[in-house]
PDB file of C-alpha atoms and ligand atoms in Angstrom:
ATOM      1  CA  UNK A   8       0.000   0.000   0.000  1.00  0.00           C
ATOM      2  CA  UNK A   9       1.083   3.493  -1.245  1.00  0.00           C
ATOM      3  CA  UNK A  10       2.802   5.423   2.346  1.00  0.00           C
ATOM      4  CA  UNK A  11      -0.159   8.523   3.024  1.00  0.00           C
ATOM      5  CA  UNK A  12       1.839  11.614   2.855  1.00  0.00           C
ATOM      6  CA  UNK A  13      -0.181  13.435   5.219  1.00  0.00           C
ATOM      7  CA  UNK A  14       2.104  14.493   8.008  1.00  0.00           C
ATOM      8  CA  UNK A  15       0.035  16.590  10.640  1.00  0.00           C
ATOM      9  CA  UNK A  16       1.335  19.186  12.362  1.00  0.00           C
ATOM     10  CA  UNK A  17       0.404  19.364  15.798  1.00  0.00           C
ATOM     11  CA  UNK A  18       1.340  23.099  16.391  1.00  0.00           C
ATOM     12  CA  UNK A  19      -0.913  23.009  20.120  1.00  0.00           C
ATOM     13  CA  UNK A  20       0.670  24.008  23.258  1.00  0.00           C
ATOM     14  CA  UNK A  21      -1.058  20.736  25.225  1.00  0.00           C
ATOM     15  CA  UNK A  22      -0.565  17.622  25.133  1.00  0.00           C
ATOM     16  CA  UNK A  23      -3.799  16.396  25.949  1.00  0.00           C
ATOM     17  CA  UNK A  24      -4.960  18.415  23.181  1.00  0.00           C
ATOM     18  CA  UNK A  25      -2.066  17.247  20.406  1.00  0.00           C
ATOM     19  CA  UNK A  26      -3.129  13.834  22.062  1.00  0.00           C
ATOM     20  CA  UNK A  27      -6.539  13.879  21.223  1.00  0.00           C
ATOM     21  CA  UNK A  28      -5.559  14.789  17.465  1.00  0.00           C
ATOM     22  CA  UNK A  29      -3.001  11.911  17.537  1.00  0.00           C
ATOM     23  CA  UNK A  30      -5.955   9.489  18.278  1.00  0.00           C
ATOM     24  CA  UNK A  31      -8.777  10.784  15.771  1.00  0.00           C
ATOM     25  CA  UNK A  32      -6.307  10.614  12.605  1.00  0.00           C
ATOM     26  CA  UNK A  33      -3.550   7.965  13.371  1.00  0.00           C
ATOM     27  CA  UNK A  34      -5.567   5.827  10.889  1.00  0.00           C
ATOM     28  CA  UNK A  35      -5.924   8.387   8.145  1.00  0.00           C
ATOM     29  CA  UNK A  36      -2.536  10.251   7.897  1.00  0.00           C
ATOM     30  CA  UNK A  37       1.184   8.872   7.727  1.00  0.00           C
ATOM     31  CA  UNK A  38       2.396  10.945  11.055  1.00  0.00           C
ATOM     32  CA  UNK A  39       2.844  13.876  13.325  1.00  0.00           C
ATOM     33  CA  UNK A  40       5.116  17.037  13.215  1.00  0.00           C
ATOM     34  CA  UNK A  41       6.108  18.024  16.813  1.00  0.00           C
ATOM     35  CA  UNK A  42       7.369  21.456  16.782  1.00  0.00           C
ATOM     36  CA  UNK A  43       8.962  23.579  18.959  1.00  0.00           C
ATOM     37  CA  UNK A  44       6.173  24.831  21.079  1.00  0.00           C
ATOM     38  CA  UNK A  45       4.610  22.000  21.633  1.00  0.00           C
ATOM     39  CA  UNK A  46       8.082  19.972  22.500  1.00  0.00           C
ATOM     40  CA  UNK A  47       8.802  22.497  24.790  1.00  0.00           C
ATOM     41  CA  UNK A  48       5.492  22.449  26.145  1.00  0.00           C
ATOM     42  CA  UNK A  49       5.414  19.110  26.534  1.00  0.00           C
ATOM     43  CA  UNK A  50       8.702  17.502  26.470  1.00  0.00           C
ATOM     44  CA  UNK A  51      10.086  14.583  24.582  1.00  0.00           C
ATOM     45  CA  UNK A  52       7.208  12.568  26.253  1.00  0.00           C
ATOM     46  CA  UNK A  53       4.558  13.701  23.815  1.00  0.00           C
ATOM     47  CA  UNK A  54       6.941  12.167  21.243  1.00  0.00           C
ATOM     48  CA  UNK A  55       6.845   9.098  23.616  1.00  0.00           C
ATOM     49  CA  UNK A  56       2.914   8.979  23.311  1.00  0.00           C
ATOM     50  CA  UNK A  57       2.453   9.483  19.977  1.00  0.00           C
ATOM     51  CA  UNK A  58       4.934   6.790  19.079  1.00  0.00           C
ATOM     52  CA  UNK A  59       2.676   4.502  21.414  1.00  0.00           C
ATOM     53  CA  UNK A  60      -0.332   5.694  19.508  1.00  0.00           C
ATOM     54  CA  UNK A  61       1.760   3.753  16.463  1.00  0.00           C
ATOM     55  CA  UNK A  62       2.223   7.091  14.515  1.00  0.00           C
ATOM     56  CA  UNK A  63       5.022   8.134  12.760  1.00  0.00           C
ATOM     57  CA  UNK A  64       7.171  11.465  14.258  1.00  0.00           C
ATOM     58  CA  UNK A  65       8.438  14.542  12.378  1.00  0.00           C
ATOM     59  CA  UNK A  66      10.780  16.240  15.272  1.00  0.00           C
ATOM     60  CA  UNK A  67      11.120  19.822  13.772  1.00  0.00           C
ATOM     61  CA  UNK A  68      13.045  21.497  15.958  1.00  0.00           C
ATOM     62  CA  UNK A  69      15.810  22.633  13.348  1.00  0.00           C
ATOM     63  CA  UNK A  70      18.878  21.699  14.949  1.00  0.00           C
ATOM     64  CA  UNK A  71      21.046  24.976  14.339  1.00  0.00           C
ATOM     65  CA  UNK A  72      24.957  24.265  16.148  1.00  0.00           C
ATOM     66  CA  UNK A  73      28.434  23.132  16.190  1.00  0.00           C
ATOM     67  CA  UNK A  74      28.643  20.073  14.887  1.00  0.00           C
ATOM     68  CA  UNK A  75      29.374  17.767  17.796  1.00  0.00           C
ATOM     69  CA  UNK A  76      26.522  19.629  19.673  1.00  0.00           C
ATOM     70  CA  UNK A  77      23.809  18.552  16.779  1.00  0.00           C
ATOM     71  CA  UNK A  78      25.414  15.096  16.495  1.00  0.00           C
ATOM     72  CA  UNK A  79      24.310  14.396  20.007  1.00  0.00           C
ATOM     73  CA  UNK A  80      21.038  16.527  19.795  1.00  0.00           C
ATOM     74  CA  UNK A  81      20.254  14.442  16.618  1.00  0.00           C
ATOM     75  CA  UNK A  82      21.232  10.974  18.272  1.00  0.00           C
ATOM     76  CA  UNK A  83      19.206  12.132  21.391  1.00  0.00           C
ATOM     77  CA  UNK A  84      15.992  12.100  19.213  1.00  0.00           C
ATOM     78  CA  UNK A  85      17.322   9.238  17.286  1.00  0.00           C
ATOM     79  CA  UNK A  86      16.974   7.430  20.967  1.00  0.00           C
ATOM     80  CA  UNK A  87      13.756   8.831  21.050  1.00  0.00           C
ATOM     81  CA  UNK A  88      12.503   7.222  18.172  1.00  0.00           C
ATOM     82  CA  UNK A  89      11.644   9.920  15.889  1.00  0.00           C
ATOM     83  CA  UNK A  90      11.212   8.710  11.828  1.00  0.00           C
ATOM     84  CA  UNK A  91      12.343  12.792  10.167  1.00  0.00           C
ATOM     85  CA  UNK A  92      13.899  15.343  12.221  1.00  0.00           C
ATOM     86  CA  UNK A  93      14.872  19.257  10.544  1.00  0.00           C
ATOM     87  CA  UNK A  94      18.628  20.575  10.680  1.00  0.00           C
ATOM     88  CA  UNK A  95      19.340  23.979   9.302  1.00  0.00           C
ATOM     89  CA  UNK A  96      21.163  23.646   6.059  1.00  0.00           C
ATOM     90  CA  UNK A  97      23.160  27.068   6.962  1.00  0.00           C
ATOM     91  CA  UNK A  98      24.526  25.199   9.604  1.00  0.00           C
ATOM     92  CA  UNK A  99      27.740  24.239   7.018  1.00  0.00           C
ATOM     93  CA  UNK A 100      29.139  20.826   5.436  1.00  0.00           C
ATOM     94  CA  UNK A 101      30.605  19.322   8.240  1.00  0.00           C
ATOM     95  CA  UNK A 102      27.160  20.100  10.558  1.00  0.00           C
ATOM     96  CA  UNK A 103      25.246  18.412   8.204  1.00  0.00           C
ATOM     97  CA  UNK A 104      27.361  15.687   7.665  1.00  0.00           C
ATOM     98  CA  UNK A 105      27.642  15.123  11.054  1.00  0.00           C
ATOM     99  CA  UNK A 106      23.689  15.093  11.756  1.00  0.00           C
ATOM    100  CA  UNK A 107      23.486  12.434   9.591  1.00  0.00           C
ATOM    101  CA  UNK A 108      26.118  10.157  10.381  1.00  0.00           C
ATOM    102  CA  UNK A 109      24.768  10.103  14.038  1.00  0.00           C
ATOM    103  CA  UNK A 110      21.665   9.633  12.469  1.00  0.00           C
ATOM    104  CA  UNK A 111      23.048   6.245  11.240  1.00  0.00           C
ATOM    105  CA  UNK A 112      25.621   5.275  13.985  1.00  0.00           C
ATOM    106  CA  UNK A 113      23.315   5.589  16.749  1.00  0.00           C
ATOM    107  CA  UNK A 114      20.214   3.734  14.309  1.00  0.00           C
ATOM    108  CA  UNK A 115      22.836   1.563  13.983  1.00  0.00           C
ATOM    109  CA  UNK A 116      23.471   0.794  17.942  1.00  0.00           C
ATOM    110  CA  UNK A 117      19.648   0.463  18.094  1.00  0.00           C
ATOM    111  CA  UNK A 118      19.550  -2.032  15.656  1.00  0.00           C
ATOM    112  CA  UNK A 119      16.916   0.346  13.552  1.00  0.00           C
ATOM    113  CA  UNK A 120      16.728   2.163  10.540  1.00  0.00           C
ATOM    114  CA  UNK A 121      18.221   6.079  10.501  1.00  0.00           C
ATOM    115  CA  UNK A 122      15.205   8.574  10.775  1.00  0.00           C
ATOM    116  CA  UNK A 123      15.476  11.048   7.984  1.00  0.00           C
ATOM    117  CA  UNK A 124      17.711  13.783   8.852  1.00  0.00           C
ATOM    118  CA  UNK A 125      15.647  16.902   6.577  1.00  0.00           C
ATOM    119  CA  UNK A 126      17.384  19.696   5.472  1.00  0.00           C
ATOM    120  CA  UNK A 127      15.613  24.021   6.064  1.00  0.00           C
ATOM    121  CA  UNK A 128      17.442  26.074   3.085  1.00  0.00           C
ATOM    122  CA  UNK A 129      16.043  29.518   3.199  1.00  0.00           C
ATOM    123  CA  UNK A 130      13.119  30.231   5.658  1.00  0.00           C
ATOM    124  CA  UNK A 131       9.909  31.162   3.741  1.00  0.00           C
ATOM    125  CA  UNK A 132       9.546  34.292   6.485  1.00  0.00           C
ATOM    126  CA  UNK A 133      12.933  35.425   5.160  1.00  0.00           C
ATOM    127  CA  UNK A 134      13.061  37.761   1.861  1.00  0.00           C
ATOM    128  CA  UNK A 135      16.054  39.362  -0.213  1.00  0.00           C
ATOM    129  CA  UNK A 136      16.054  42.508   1.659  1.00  0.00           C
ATOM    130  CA  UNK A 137      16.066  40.372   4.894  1.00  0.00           C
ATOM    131  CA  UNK A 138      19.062  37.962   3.531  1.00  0.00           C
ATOM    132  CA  UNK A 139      20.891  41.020   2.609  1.00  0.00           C
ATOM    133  CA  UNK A 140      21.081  41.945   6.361  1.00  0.00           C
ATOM    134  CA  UNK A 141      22.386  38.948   7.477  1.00  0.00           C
ATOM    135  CA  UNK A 142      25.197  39.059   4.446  1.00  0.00           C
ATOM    136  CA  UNK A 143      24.090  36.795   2.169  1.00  0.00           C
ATOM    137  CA  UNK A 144      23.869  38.725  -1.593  1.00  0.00           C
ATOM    138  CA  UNK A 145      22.059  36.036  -3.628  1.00  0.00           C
ATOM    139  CA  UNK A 146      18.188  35.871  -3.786  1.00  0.00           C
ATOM    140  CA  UNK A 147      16.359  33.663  -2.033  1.00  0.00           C
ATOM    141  CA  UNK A 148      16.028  31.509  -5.062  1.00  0.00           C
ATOM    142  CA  UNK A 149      19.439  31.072  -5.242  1.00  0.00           C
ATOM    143  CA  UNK A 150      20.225  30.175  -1.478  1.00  0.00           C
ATOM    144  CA  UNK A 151      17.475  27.485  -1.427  1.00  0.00           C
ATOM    145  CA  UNK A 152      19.396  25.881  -4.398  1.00  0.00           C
ATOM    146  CA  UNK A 153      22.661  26.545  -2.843  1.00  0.00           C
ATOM    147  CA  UNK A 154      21.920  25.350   0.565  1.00  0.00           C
ATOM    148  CA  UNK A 155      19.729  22.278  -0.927  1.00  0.00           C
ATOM    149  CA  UNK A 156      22.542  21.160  -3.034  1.00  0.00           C
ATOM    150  CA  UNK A 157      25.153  21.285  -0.434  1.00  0.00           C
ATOM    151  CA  UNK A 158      22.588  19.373   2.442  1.00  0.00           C
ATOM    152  CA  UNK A 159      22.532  16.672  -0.025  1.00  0.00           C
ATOM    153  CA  UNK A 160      26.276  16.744  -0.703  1.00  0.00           C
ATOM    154  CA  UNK A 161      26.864  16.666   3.095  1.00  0.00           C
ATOM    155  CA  UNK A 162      24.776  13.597   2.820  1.00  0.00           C
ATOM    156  CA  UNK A 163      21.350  14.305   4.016  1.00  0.00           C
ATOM    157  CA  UNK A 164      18.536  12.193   2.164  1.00  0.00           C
ATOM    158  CA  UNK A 165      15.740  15.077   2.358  1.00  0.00           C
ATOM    159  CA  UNK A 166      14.796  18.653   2.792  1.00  0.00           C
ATOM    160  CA  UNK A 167      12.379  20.757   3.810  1.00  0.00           C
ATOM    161  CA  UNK A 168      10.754  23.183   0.779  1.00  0.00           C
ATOM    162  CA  UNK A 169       8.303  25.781   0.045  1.00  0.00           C
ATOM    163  CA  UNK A 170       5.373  24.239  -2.368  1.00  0.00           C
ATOM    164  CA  UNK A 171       6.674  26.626  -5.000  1.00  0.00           C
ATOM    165  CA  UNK A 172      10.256  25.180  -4.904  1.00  0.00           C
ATOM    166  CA  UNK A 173       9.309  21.556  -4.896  1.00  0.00           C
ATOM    167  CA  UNK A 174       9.564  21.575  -8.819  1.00  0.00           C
ATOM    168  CA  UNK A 175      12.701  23.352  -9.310  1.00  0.00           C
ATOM    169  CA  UNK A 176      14.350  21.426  -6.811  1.00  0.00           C
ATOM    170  CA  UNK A 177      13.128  18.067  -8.186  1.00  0.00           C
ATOM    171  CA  UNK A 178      14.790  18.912 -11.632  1.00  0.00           C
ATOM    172  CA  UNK A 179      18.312  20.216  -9.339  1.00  0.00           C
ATOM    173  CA  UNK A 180      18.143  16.917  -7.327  1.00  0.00           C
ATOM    174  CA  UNK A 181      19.010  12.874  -7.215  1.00  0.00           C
ATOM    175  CA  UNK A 182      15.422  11.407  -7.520  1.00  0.00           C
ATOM    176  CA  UNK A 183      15.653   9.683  -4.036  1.00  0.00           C
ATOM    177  CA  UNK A 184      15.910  13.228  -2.077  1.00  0.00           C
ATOM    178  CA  UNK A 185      12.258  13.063   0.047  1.00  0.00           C
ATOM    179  CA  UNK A 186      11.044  16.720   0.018  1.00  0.00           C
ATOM    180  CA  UNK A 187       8.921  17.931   2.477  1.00  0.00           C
ATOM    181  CA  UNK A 188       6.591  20.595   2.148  1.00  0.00           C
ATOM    182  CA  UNK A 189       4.314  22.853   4.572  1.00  0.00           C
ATOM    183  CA  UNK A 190       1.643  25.322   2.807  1.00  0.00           C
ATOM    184  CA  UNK A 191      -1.025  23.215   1.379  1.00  0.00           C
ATOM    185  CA  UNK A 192      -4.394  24.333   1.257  1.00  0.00           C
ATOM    186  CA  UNK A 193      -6.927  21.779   0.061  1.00  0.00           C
ATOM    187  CA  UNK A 194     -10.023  24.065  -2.448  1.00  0.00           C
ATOM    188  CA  UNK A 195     -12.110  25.868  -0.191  1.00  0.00           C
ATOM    189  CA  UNK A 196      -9.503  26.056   2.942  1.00  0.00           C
ATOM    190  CA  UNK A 197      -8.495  29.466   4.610  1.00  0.00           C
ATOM    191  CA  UNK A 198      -5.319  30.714   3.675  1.00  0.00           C
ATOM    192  CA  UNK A 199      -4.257  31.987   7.058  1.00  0.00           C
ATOM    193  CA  UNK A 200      -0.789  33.339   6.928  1.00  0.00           C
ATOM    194  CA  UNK A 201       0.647  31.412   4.192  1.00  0.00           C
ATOM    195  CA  UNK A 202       1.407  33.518   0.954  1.00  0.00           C
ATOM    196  CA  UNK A 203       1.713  31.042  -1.409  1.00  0.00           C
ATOM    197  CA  UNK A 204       0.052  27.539  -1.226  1.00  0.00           C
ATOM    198  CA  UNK A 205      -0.306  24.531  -3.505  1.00  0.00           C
ATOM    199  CA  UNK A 206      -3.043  22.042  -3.160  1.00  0.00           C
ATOM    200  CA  UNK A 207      -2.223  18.735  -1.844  1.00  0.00           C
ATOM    201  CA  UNK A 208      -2.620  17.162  -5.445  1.00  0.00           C
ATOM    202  CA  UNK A 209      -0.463  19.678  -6.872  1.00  0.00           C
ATOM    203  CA  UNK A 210       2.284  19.526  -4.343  1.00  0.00           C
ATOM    204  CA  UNK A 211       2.787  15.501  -5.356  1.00  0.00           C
ATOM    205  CA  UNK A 212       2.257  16.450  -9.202  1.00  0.00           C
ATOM    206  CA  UNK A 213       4.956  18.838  -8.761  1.00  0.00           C
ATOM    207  CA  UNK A 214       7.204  16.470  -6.415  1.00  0.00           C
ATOM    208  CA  UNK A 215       6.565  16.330  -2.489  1.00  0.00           C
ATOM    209  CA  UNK A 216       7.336  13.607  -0.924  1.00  0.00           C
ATOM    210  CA  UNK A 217       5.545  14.378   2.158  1.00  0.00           C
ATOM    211  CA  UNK A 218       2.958  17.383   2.953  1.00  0.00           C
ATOM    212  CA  UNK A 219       3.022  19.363   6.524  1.00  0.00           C
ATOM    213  CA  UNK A 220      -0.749  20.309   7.236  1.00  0.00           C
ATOM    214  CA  UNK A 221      -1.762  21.734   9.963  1.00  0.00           C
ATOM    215  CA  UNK A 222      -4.751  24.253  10.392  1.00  0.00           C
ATOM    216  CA  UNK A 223      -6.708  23.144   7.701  1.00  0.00           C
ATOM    217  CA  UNK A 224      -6.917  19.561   9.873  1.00  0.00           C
ATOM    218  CA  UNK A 225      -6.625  20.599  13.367  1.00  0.00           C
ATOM    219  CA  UNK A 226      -8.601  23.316  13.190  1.00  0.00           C
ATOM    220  CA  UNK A 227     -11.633  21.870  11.004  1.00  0.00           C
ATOM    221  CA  UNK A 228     -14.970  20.617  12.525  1.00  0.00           C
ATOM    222  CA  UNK A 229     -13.986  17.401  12.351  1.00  0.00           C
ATOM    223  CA  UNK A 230     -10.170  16.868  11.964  1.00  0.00           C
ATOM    224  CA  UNK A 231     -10.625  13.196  10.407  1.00  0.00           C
ATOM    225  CA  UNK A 232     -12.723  13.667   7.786  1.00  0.00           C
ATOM    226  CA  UNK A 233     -10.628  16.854   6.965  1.00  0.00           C
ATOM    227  CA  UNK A 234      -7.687  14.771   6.552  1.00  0.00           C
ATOM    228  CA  UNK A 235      -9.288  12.189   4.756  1.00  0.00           C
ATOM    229  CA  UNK A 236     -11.467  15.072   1.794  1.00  0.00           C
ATOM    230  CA  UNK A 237      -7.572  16.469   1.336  1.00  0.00           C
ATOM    231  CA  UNK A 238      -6.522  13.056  -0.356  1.00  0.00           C
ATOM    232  CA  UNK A 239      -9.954  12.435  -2.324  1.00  0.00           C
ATOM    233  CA  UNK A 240      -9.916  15.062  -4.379  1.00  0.00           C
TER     234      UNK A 240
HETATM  235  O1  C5P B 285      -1.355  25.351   9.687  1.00  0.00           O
HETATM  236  P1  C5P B 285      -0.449  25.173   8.499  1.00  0.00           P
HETATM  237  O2  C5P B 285      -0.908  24.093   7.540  1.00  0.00           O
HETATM  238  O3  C5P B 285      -0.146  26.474   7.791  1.00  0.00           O
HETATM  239  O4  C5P B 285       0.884  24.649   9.177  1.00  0.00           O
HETATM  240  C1  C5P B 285       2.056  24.468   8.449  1.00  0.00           C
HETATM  241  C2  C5P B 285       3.151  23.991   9.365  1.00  0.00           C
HETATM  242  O5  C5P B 285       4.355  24.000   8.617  1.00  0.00           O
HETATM  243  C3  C5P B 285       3.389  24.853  10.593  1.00  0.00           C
HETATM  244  O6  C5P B 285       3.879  24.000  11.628  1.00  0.00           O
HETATM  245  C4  C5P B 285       4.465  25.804  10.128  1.00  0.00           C
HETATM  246  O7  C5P B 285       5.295  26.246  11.173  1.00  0.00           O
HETATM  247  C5  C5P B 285       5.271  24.912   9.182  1.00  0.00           C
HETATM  248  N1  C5P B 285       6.011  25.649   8.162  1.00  0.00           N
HETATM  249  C6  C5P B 285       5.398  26.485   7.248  1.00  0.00           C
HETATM  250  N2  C5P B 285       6.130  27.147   6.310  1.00  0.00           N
HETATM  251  C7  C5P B 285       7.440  26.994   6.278  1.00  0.00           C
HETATM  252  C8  C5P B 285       8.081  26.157   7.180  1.00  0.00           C
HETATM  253  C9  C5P B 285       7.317  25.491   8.127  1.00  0.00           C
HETATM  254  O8  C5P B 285       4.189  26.620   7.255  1.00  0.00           O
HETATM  255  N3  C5P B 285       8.120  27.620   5.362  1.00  0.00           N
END
C-alpha cells in the first residue's frame, strides 16, 4: 500500500490536546510534526505517546549548532525514536554531515533504521532585503538551491521546501531526495498566513514527498474527515 503523505502538524501548546488529534487521525494520515512549542510544552514525552499511539514522528526542531553539539542533539531524538527530524542547512558541510552520520551510527546501535535527517534552506519568512542583512547577496532563489545542493552533498537524504520550490528542486536533485513541504491548502480552505500555497494534489504532481498540514486539519470541525477530503480530491 502506497505510504499517506499526510504528516500533521500538531502546532498546540497541550498535550492532551495534540493527544486527542493523535488518536482521531492515526488511521488516516502517515504521522505527526512536533514542533517547537509544543516539544517544549510538553517535552520529549509527547513524542513518547504518539509513538505509542503507532504514529510516525516529524521532530522539527531545526537543529542549528556546532557540529558535535547537533550530532548528540540528533542521536538524542534518534533514541527517542523519531522517523524525520529538521537541521538547518546554513549550519555548514561538516554540521550536516555530522547530523546524519549520528543519524546512522546511533540507528545503527539500536539495531533500527536512521530517521530522515531533513534539510531548512532559506526560511519562507525570510526575503532578499532580509538575507541582505544577514550578508548573504544572492536571492532567495538562489540560497534554497545553494543550501539544498550542499545538504545533499553533506549527505542528508531530504529537505524541507516551500510548495513553490518543490519543482525546481526536483529537476536540481538525485530522484531519491524526500522533500517535504508545509503550505497546502486543500479548495475551499483558509489561507491563514501562508502567501503562497499549492493544493495537496499539486504539491505531489509537482514532487513532495511528504505534505506538513496543519490548520486546515486541526482546526476543522472534524479533523478526520478533513484529513481524509484532502486526499480524495
Ligand atoms: O497550519 P499550516 O498548515 O499552515 O501549518 C504548516 C506547518 O508548517 C506549521 O507548523 C508551520 O510552522 C510549518 N512551516 C510552514 N512554512 C514553512 C516552514 C514550516 O508553514 N516555510
Amino acid at each position: 500500500m502506497k505510504q499517506n503523505p499526510i504528516l500533521v502538524a500538531l502546532d498546540v501548546p497541550q498535550p492532551e490536546d495534540a493527544m486527542r488529534l493523535v488518536e482521531q487521525l492515526a488511521p488516516v494520515v502517515g504521522g505527526f510534526k512536533v514542533g517547537k512549542e509544543l516539544f517544549v510544552a510538553a517535552g520529549p514525552d509527547i513524542v513518547r505517546r504518539i509513538r505509542a499511539a503507532g504514529a510516525m514522528v516529524f521532530l522539527d526542531l531545526k537543529f542549528h549548532d556546532i557540529p558535535n553539539t547537533v550530532a548528540k542533539a540528533v542521536a538524542a531524538a534518534v533514541r527517542l525514536d523519531v522517523q524525520m527530524l529538521t537541521v538547518h542547512a546554513s549550519g555548514g558541510r561538516a554540521m550536516l554531515a555530522a547530523a546524519e552520520q549520528a543519524a546512522q551510527e546511533t540507528a545503527g546501535k539500536m539495531g533500527g533504521s536512521a530517521p530522515l535527517v531533513l534539510g531548512v534552506t532559506v526560511l519562507t519568512s525570510m526575503d532578499q532585503a532580509a538575507l541582505h542583512e544577514v550578508g548573504i547577496e544572492a536571492n532567495p532563489g538562489q540560497q534554497v538551491e545553494r543550501l539544498a545542493q550542499l545538504a545533499v552533498q553533506a549527505g542528508l537524504r531530504g529537505l524541507v521546501c516551500s510548495p513553490l520550490e518543490v519543482a525546481g528542486l526536483r529537476q536540481l536533485l538525485p530522484g531519491q531526495v524526500q522533500l517535504v513541504t508545509p503550505g497546502i491548502r486543500g479548495p475551499g480552505d483558509a489561507v491563514h498566513d501562508q502567501r503562497r500555497t499549492l493544493s495537496p494534489q499539486e504539491a505531489l504532481l509537482a514532487g513532495a514527498t511528504w505534505l506538513v498540514i496543519g490548520r486546515p486539519i486541526c482546526g476543522a470541525p472534524n479533523p478526520r474527515a478533513a484529513a481524509e477530503k484532502m486526499l480524495a480530491g
